[in-house]
mmCIF file of C-alpha atoms in Angstrom:
data_model
loop_
_atom_site.group_PDB
_atom_site.id
_atom_site.type_symbol
_atom_site.label_atom_id
_atom_site.label_comp_id
_atom_site.label_asym_id
_atom_site.label_seq_id
_atom_site.Cartn_x
_atom_site.Cartn_y
_atom_site.Cartn_z
ATOM 1 C CA MET Q 70 0.000 0.000 0.000
ATOM 2 C CA THR Q 71 1.364 3.398 -1.002
ATOM 3 C CA VAL Q 72 1.330 6.074 1.695
ATOM 4 C CA CYS Q 73 0.542 9.576 0.477
ATOM 5 C CA HIS Q 74 2.224 12.373 2.427
ATOM 6 C CA VAL Q 75 -0.275 15.175 1.914
ATOM 7 C CA GLU Q 76 2.068 17.894 3.117
ATOM 8 C CA THR Q 77 4.347 17.263 0.126
ATOM 9 C CA LEU Q 78 1.560 17.760 -2.416
ATOM 10 C CA ALA Q 79 0.595 20.928 -4.254
ATOM 11 C CA MET Q 80 -2.882 22.229 -3.504
ATOM 12 C CA TRP Q 81 -4.233 21.121 -6.867
ATOM 13 C CA GLN Q 82 -2.895 17.621 -6.236
ATOM 14 C CA ARG Q 83 -4.649 17.461 -2.866
ATOM 15 C CA TYR Q 84 -7.886 18.541 -4.497
ATOM 16 C CA SER Q 85 -7.445 16.103 -7.394
ATOM 17 C CA ARG Q 86 -6.779 13.252 -4.962
ATOM 18 C CA LEU Q 87 -9.942 14.044 -3.036
ATOM 19 C CA LYS Q 88 -12.107 14.374 -6.144
ATOM 20 C CA LEU Q 89 -10.797 11.229 -7.841
ATOM 21 C CA SER Q 90 -11.392 9.090 -4.763
ATOM 22 C CA LEU Q 91 -14.949 10.364 -4.418
ATOM 23 C CA SER Q 92 -15.600 9.831 -8.131
ATOM 24 C CA LEU Q 93 -14.196 6.299 -8.265
ATOM 25 C CA TYR Q 94 -15.118 4.868 -4.876
ATOM 26 C CA GLN Q 95 -17.624 7.324 -3.360
ATOM 27 C CA CYS Q 96 -15.401 7.630 -0.321
ATOM 28 C CA LEU Q 97 -12.559 9.807 0.951
ATOM 29 C CA PRO Q 98 -8.978 8.723 0.140
ATOM 30 C CA TRP Q 99 -8.239 7.689 3.722
ATOM 31 C CA GLN Q 100 -11.424 5.578 3.812
ATOM 32 C CA GLN Q 101 -10.409 3.317 0.922
ATOM 33 C CA THR Q 102 -9.858 -0.394 1.384
ATOM 34 C CA SER Q 103 -6.370 -1.829 0.907
ATOM 35 C CA ALA Q 104 -7.340 -3.149 -2.526
ATOM 36 C CA GLN Q 105 -8.711 0.234 -3.552
ATOM 37 C CA GLN Q 106 -5.608 2.053 -2.333
ATOM 38 C CA SER Q 107 -3.268 -0.080 -4.421
ATOM 39 C CA GLN Q 108 -5.313 0.627 -7.564
ATOM 40 C CA PHE Q 109 -5.854 4.257 -6.677
ATOM 41 C CA ALA Q 110 -2.155 5.114 -6.500
ATOM 42 C CA ALA Q 111 -1.633 4.262 -10.175
ATOM 43 C CA GLN Q 112 -4.851 5.967 -11.253
ATOM 44 C CA LEU Q 113 -3.949 9.092 -9.328
ATOM 45 C CA ALA Q 114 -0.480 9.248 -10.875
ATOM 46 C CA ARG Q 115 -2.011 9.111 -14.365
ATOM 47 C CA GLN Q 116 -4.555 11.757 -13.421
ATOM 48 C CA TRP Q 117 -1.856 14.116 -12.148
ATOM 49 C CA GLN Q 118 0.190 13.595 -15.298
ATOM 50 C CA LEU Q 119 -2.824 14.400 -17.457
ATOM 51 C CA GLU Q 120 -3.769 17.486 -15.457
ATOM 52 C CA HIS Q 121 -0.192 18.754 -15.651
ATOM 53 C CA ALA Q 122 -0.259 18.345 -19.442
ATOM 54 C CA ILE Q 123 -3.551 20.244 -19.668
ATOM 55 C CA ARG Q 124 -2.134 23.054 -17.538
ATOM 56 C CA GLU Q 125 0.795 23.359 -19.933
ATOM 57 C CA GLN Q 126 -1.695 23.710 -22.778
ATOM 58 C CA ALA Q 127 -3.531 26.393 -20.809
ATOM 59 C CA ALA Q 128 -0.299 28.372 -20.461
ATOM 60 C CA GLN Q 129 0.457 28.044 -24.165
ATOM 61 C CA ARG Q 130 -3.051 29.140 -25.140
ATOM 62 C CA GLY Q 131 -3.279 31.908 -22.555
ATOM 63 C CA ILE Q 132 -6.362 30.372 -20.925
ATOM 64 C CA ARG Q 133 -7.224 31.335 -17.366
ATOM 65 C CA ALA Q 134 -10.058 30.401 -15.057
ATOM 66 C CA ASP Q 135 -12.815 32.877 -14.265
ATOM 67 C CA GLU Q 136 -14.905 33.193 -11.121
ATOM 68 C CA ASN Q 137 -17.841 31.279 -12.599
ATOM 69 C CA GLY Q 138 -15.526 28.399 -13.399
ATOM 70 C CA ARG Q 139 -14.205 28.303 -9.849
ATOM 71 C CA MET Q 140 -17.708 28.334 -8.408
ATOM 72 C CA SER Q 141 -18.775 25.505 -10.721
ATOM 73 C CA ALA Q 142 -15.740 23.450 -9.723
ATOM 74 C CA GLN Q 143 -16.555 23.867 -6.043
ATOM 75 C CA TYR Q 144 -20.189 22.945 -6.633
ATOM 76 C CA VAL Q 145 -19.207 19.672 -8.339
ATOM 77 C CA LEU Q 146 -17.099 18.537 -5.389
ATOM 78 C CA ARG Q 147 -19.511 19.880 -2.777
ATOM 79 C CA THR Q 148 -22.339 17.666 -4.091
ATOM 80 C CA PHE Q 149 -20.539 14.580 -2.752
ATOM 81 C CA PHE Q 150 -21.207 15.715 0.826
ATOM 82 C CA ASP Q 151 -24.488 15.670 2.723
ATOM 83 C CA ASP Q 152 -23.871 18.783 4.778
ATOM 84 C CA GLU Q 153 -21.492 21.675 5.359
ATOM 85 C CA PRO Q 154 -19.692 20.177 8.403
ATOM 86 C CA ALA Q 155 -18.818 17.009 6.449
ATOM 87 C CA TRP Q 156 -17.538 19.136 3.555
ATOM 88 C CA LEU Q 157 -15.375 21.327 5.777
ATOM 89 C CA THR Q 158 -13.996 18.341 7.684
ATOM 90 C CA ALA Q 159 -13.016 16.602 4.446
ATOM 91 C CA LEU Q 160 -11.224 19.721 3.205
ATOM 92 C CA GLN Q 161 -9.311 19.998 6.462
ATOM 93 C CA GLN Q 162 -8.297 16.335 6.394
ATOM 94 C CA ALA Q 163 -7.249 16.698 2.756
ATOM 95 C CA GLY Q 164 -4.957 19.578 3.719
ATOM 96 C CA LEU Q 165 -6.964 22.278 1.953
ATOM 97 C CA ASP Q 166 -7.380 25.547 3.837
ATOM 98 C CA ASP Q 167 -9.272 28.508 2.337
ATOM 99 C CA ALA Q 168 -6.300 29.787 0.358
ATOM 100 C CA GLY Q 169 -5.380 26.296 -0.789
ATOM 101 C CA LEU Q 170 -8.935 25.579 -1.875
ATOM 102 C CA ARG Q 171 -9.011 28.763 -3.958
ATOM 103 C CA GLN Q 172 -5.794 27.708 -5.687
ATOM 104 C CA ALA Q 173 -7.133 24.221 -6.340
ATOM 105 C CA LEU Q 174 -10.441 25.527 -7.677
ATOM 106 C CA ALA Q 175 -8.599 27.879 -10.023
ATOM 107 C CA HIS Q 176 -6.614 24.889 -11.282
ATOM 108 C CA GLU Q 177 -9.774 22.814 -11.761
ATOM 109 C CA ALA Q 178 -11.573 25.648 -13.532
ATOM 110 C CA THR Q 179 -8.588 26.114 -15.835
ATOM 111 C CA LEU Q 180 -8.730 22.445 -16.836
ATOM 112 C CA THR Q 181 -12.409 22.830 -17.677
ATOM 113 C CA ALA Q 182 -11.760 26.004 -19.662
ATOM 114 C CA VAL Q 183 -9.103 24.253 -21.751
ATOM 115 C CA LEU Q 184 -11.374 21.284 -22.459
ATOM 116 C CA ASP Q 185 -14.191 23.648 -23.423
ATOM 117 C CA ALA Q 186 -11.847 25.458 -25.798
ATOM 118 C CA VAL Q 187 -10.805 22.147 -27.345
ATOM 119 C CA ALA Q 188 -14.420 21.060 -27.722
ATOM 120 C CA GLY Q 189 -15.165 24.365 -29.412
ATOM 121 C CA GLN Q 190 -12.872 23.317 -32.262
ATOM 122 C CA THR Q 191 -15.028 20.287 -33.073
ATOM 123 C CA PRO Q 192 -16.153 20.371 -36.725
ATOM 124 C CA PRO Q 193 -19.897 21.060 -36.971
ATOM 125 C CA VAL Q 194 -22.360 18.353 -37.931
ATOM 126 C CA GLY Q 195 -23.415 18.745 -41.559
ATOM 127 C CA ASP Q 196 -27.003 19.317 -42.671
ATOM 128 C CA SER Q 197 -26.904 16.324 -45.007
ATOM 129 C CA GLU Q 198 -25.738 14.011 -42.198
ATOM 130 C CA VAL Q 199 -28.607 15.103 -39.994
ATOM 131 C CA GLU Q 200 -31.154 14.727 -42.789
ATOM 132 C CA VAL Q 201 -29.986 11.215 -43.695
ATOM 133 C CA TRP Q 202 -30.109 10.050 -40.075
ATOM 134 C CA TYR Q 203 -33.566 11.537 -39.646
ATOM 135 C CA GLN Q 204 -34.925 9.754 -42.711
ATOM 136 C CA GLN Q 205 -33.408 6.437 -41.604
ATOM 137 C CA HIS Q 206 -34.802 6.710 -38.069
ATOM 138 C CA ARG Q 207 -38.050 8.557 -38.621
ATOM 139 C CA PRO Q 208 -40.152 6.078 -36.573
ATOM 140 C CA LEU Q 209 -38.242 7.216 -33.475
ATOM 141 C CA PHE Q 210 -39.962 10.571 -33.745
ATOM 142 C CA GLN Q 211 -43.477 9.177 -33.498
ATOM 143 C CA GLN Q 212 -44.952 10.409 -30.226
ATOM 144 C CA PRO Q 213 -47.580 8.314 -28.391
ATOM 145 C CA GLU Q 214 -50.718 9.860 -26.982
ATOM 146 C CA LYS Q 215 -50.087 11.515 -23.626
ATOM 147 C CA ARG Q 216 -52.396 12.773 -20.919
ATOM 148 C CA LEU Q 217 -51.626 15.368 -18.285
ATOM 149 C CA ALA Q 218 -52.879 13.622 -15.172
ATOM 150 C CA HIS Q 219 -53.379 14.339 -11.490
ATOM 151 C CA HIS Q 220 -54.560 11.935 -8.864
ATOM 152 C CA LEU Q 221 -55.684 11.606 -5.277
ATOM 153 C CA LEU Q 222 -55.313 8.401 -3.254
ATOM 154 C CA LEU Q 223 -57.066 7.238 -0.102
ATOM 155 C CA VAL Q 224 -55.564 4.049 1.332
ATOM 156 C CA ILE Q 225 -57.793 1.162 2.421
ATOM 157 C CA ASP Q 226 -56.624 -0.745 5.496
ATOM 158 C CA ASP Q 227 -59.284 -2.977 7.031
ATOM 159 C CA GLU Q 228 -57.076 -3.512 10.080
ATOM 160 C CA GLN Q 229 -57.433 0.171 10.960
ATOM 161 C CA ALA Q 230 -60.823 1.185 12.294
ATOM 162 C CA ASP Q 231 -60.752 4.543 10.518
ATOM 163 C CA SER Q 232 -59.512 3.173 7.161
ATOM 164 C CA THR Q 233 -61.902 0.349 6.347
ATOM 165 C CA ARG Q 234 -63.296 0.062 2.837
ATOM 166 C CA ASP Q 235 -66.688 1.528 3.774
ATOM 167 C CA ILE Q 236 -65.239 4.496 5.637
ATOM 168 C CA VAL Q 237 -62.708 5.272 2.890
ATOM 169 C CA ALA Q 238 -65.426 4.983 0.224
ATOM 170 C CA GLU Q 239 -67.540 7.478 2.153
ATOM 171 C CA ARG Q 240 -64.607 9.895 2.396
ATOM 172 C CA MET Q 241 -63.967 9.565 -1.305
ATOM 173 C CA ALA Q 242 -67.613 10.297 -2.089
ATOM 174 C CA THR Q 243 -67.360 13.453 0.028
ATOM 175 C CA LEU Q 244 -64.264 14.580 -1.874
ATOM 176 C CA GLN Q 245 -65.994 13.951 -5.197
ATOM 177 C CA ARG Q 246 -68.937 16.102 -4.141
ATOM 178 C CA ARG Q 247 -66.563 18.899 -3.176
ATOM 179 C CA LEU Q 248 -64.892 18.671 -6.587
ATOM 180 C CA GLN Q 249 -68.246 18.881 -8.338
ATOM 181 C CA ILE Q 250 -68.925 22.123 -6.491
ATOM 182 C CA ASP Q 251 -65.494 23.604 -7.284
ATOM 183 C CA PRO Q 252 -63.093 21.643 -9.554
ATOM 184 C CA ARG Q 253 -60.337 24.142 -8.747
ATOM 185 C CA ARG Q 254 -60.074 22.532 -5.313
ATOM 186 C CA PHE Q 255 -58.344 19.418 -6.638
ATOM 187 C CA ALA Q 256 -54.767 20.466 -5.840
ATOM 188 C CA ARG Q 257 -55.717 21.653 -2.354
ATOM 189 C CA LEU Q 258 -57.655 18.465 -1.617
ATOM 190 C CA ALA Q 259 -54.849 16.260 -2.921
ATOM 191 C CA THR Q 260 -52.278 18.125 -0.844
ATOM 192 C CA ARG Q 261 -54.386 17.712 2.272
ATOM 193 C CA PHE Q 262 -55.860 14.230 1.914
ATOM 194 C CA SER Q 263 -53.914 12.150 -0.637
ATOM 195 C CA ALA Q 264 -51.683 9.352 0.683
ATOM 196 C CA CYS Q 265 -49.521 9.422 -2.453
ATOM 197 C CA PRO Q 266 -46.153 11.265 -2.528
ATOM 198 C CA THR Q 267 -47.578 13.343 -5.400
ATOM 199 C CA ALA Q 268 -49.627 15.136 -2.742
ATOM 200 C CA LEU Q 269 -46.593 17.393 -2.323
ATOM 201 C CA ALA Q 270 -47.213 18.588 -5.891
ATOM 202 C CA GLY Q 271 -50.975 18.882 -5.524
ATOM 203 C CA GLY Q 272 -51.473 15.369 -6.889
ATOM 204 C CA LYS Q 273 -49.775 16.055 -10.215
ATOM 205 C CA LEU Q 274 -48.548 12.944 -12.047
ATOM 206 C CA GLY Q 275 -47.394 14.785 -15.164
ATOM 207 C CA TRP Q 276 -47.674 13.644 -18.782
ATOM 208 C CA ILE Q 277 -48.610 9.959 -18.824
ATOM 209 C CA THR Q 278 -48.427 7.444 -21.666
ATOM 210 C CA ARG Q 279 -50.294 4.148 -21.770
ATOM 211 C CA GLY Q 280 -48.915 1.527 -19.415
ATOM 212 C CA MET Q 281 -47.289 3.878 -16.913
ATOM 213 C CA LEU Q 282 -49.989 3.480 -14.247
ATOM 214 C CA TYR Q 283 -51.795 0.591 -12.586
ATOM 215 C CA PRO Q 284 -53.971 -1.163 -15.206
ATOM 216 C CA GLU Q 285 -57.170 0.094 -13.561
ATOM 217 C CA LEU Q 286 -55.925 3.684 -13.557
ATOM 218 C CA ASN Q 287 -54.495 3.385 -17.046
ATOM 219 C CA ALA Q 288 -57.807 2.149 -18.458
ATOM 220 C CA MET Q 289 -59.732 4.911 -16.720
ATOM 221 C CA LEU Q 290 -57.359 7.750 -17.632
ATOM 222 C CA PHE Q 291 -57.322 6.908 -21.330
ATOM 223 C CA SER Q 292 -61.112 6.738 -21.463
ATOM 224 C CA MET Q 293 -61.553 10.247 -20.052
ATOM 225 C CA GLU Q 294 -62.061 13.547 -21.817
ATOM 226 C CA ALA Q 295 -59.814 16.514 -21.140
ATOM 227 C CA GLY Q 296 -60.819 18.559 -18.114
ATOM 228 C CA THR Q 297 -62.821 15.799 -16.423
ATOM 229 C CA PHE Q 298 -62.608 13.874 -13.154
ATOM 230 C CA SER Q 299 -62.971 10.121 -12.863
ATOM 231 C CA PRO Q 300 -65.316 8.222 -10.609
ATOM 232 C CA SER Q 301 -63.651 6.376 -7.748
ATOM 233 C CA VAL Q 302 -61.172 3.773 -9.043
ATOM 234 C CA GLU Q 303 -59.957 0.934 -6.826
ATOM 235 C CA THR Q 304 -56.504 -0.648 -6.998
ATOM 236 C CA THR Q 305 -54.489 -2.677 -4.522
ATOM 237 C CA MET Q 306 -53.344 0.660 -3.079
ATOM 238 C CA GLY Q 307 -56.820 1.955 -2.295
ATOM 239 C CA LEU Q 308 -59.304 4.332 -3.912
ATOM 240 C CA HIS Q 309 -58.266 6.958 -6.452
ATOM 241 C CA ILE Q 310 -59.699 9.977 -8.217
ATOM 242 C CA LEU Q 311 -58.078 10.963 -11.504
ATOM 243 C CA TRP Q 312 -58.138 14.357 -13.155
ATOM 244 C CA CYS Q 313 -57.304 14.412 -16.851
ATOM 245 C CA GLU Q 314 -56.256 18.016 -17.336
ATOM 246 C CA ALA Q 315 -55.209 17.836 -20.987
ATOM 247 C CA ILE Q 316 -54.656 15.423 -23.864
ATOM 248 C CA ARG Q 317 -51.740 15.477 -26.282
ATOM 249 C CA PRO Q 318 -52.705 13.349 -29.300
ATOM 250 C CA ALA Q 319 -50.310 10.876 -30.852
ATOM 251 C CA GLY Q 320 -48.307 12.305 -33.708
ATOM 252 C CA GLU Q 321 -44.910 12.948 -35.201
ATOM 253 C CA THR Q 322 -42.376 15.359 -33.757
ATOM 254 C CA PRO Q 323 -42.172 18.389 -36.088
ATOM 255 C CA LYS Q 324 -39.302 17.874 -38.503
ATOM 256 C CA ALA Q 325 -37.536 21.115 -37.600
ATOM 257 C CA LEU Q 326 -37.539 20.145 -33.923
ATOM 258 C CA ALA Q 327 -36.382 16.598 -34.703
ATOM 259 C CA LEU Q 328 -33.491 17.872 -36.831
ATOM 260 C CA ALA Q 329 -32.460 20.291 -34.083
ATOM 261 C CA GLN Q 330 -32.473 17.473 -31.510
ATOM 262 C CA ILE Q 331 -30.385 15.210 -33.747
ATOM 263 C CA ARG Q 332 -27.880 17.969 -34.450
ATOM 264 C CA GLU Q 333 -27.519 18.842 -30.761
ATOM 265 C CA GLN Q 334 -26.985 15.226 -29.690
ATOM 266 C CA TRP Q 335 -24.542 14.507 -32.500
ATOM 267 C CA GLN Q 336 -22.572 17.666 -31.848
ATOM 268 C CA GLU Q 337 -22.269 16.885 -28.144
ATOM 269 C CA THR Q 338 -21.135 13.333 -28.925
ATOM 270 C CA ARG Q 339 -18.518 14.650 -31.328
ATOM 271 C CA ARG Q 340 -17.345 17.205 -28.769
ATOM 272 C CA ARG Q 341 -16.696 14.430 -26.251
ATOM 273 C CA GLN Q 342 -14.939 12.294 -28.864
ATOM 274 C CA TYR Q 343 -12.786 15.239 -29.935
ATOM 275 C CA GLN Q 344 -11.848 15.922 -26.314
ATOM 276 C CA ARG Q 345 -10.909 12.273 -25.721
ATOM 277 C CA GLN Q 346 -8.740 12.208 -28.842
ATOM 278 C CA TRP Q 347 -7.028 15.429 -27.804
ATOM 279 C CA LEU Q 348 -6.403 14.136 -24.275
ATOM 280 C CA ALA Q 349 -4.955 10.908 -25.648
ATOM 281 C CA ALA Q 350 -2.656 12.911 -27.916
ATOM 282 C CA ILE Q 351 -1.236 15.173 -25.195
ATOM 283 C CA SER Q 352 -0.885 12.220 -22.810
ATOM 284 C CA ALA Q 353 1.292 10.423 -25.347
ATOM 285 C CA ARG Q 354 3.744 13.314 -25.704
#
């Protein structure tokens, strides 16, 4: 097992060590198993070599990190930690004080800026390429019918005196009467009474395609007209009310939108490929 003397490392190396361990093993470097540590030493050496090569390219190209880049770099690493105390403790154990962290973040942001500049040199995707791919894969752009659905659930539990089938059915009937009086109450009623996690969003399920819900709910939802409420529907979960807010008929994605989506995805794929080729080239020097 290789022992890493943190005090001998540059700030960017301390940061890189911390980030790589979290990325590979979801743990801090000093929490790795013996097997992980033996693998990590070689991986870390390659990572440092690559980062050094990128920094040399940054100097040659006159690329420097900006404040937004530093903030983004910190955000990426910070997301590995559940709370601020854990984050600060990890930085301290990694040997990164405030000044050291700023140096490391500037280094990280510079790497990102160089890679972005490299990706910006990627040749654009041609119109003819996009058109050919679209024609060959046109069925992919057929959109199924979708329905914007909301729902409210009351759970049946015959072992609980206040949740038997009869009592829950009576409660559901009361809610349905209240909706008939004022349909705008649905979100408020769902938030207050629904036992489904969607209650936090006023009962909103979102755009639903066939087969996404329980069979009973699926059959009911796709028999409804837009703007209507369902009668009580029973599943193994309990009793439900559905609200079909809107219907989006089946159809084909507009060609202009489809071409734009293809171009964007292809260009991003080529950017990543171009970056990988460039990294391989500078690593081999």
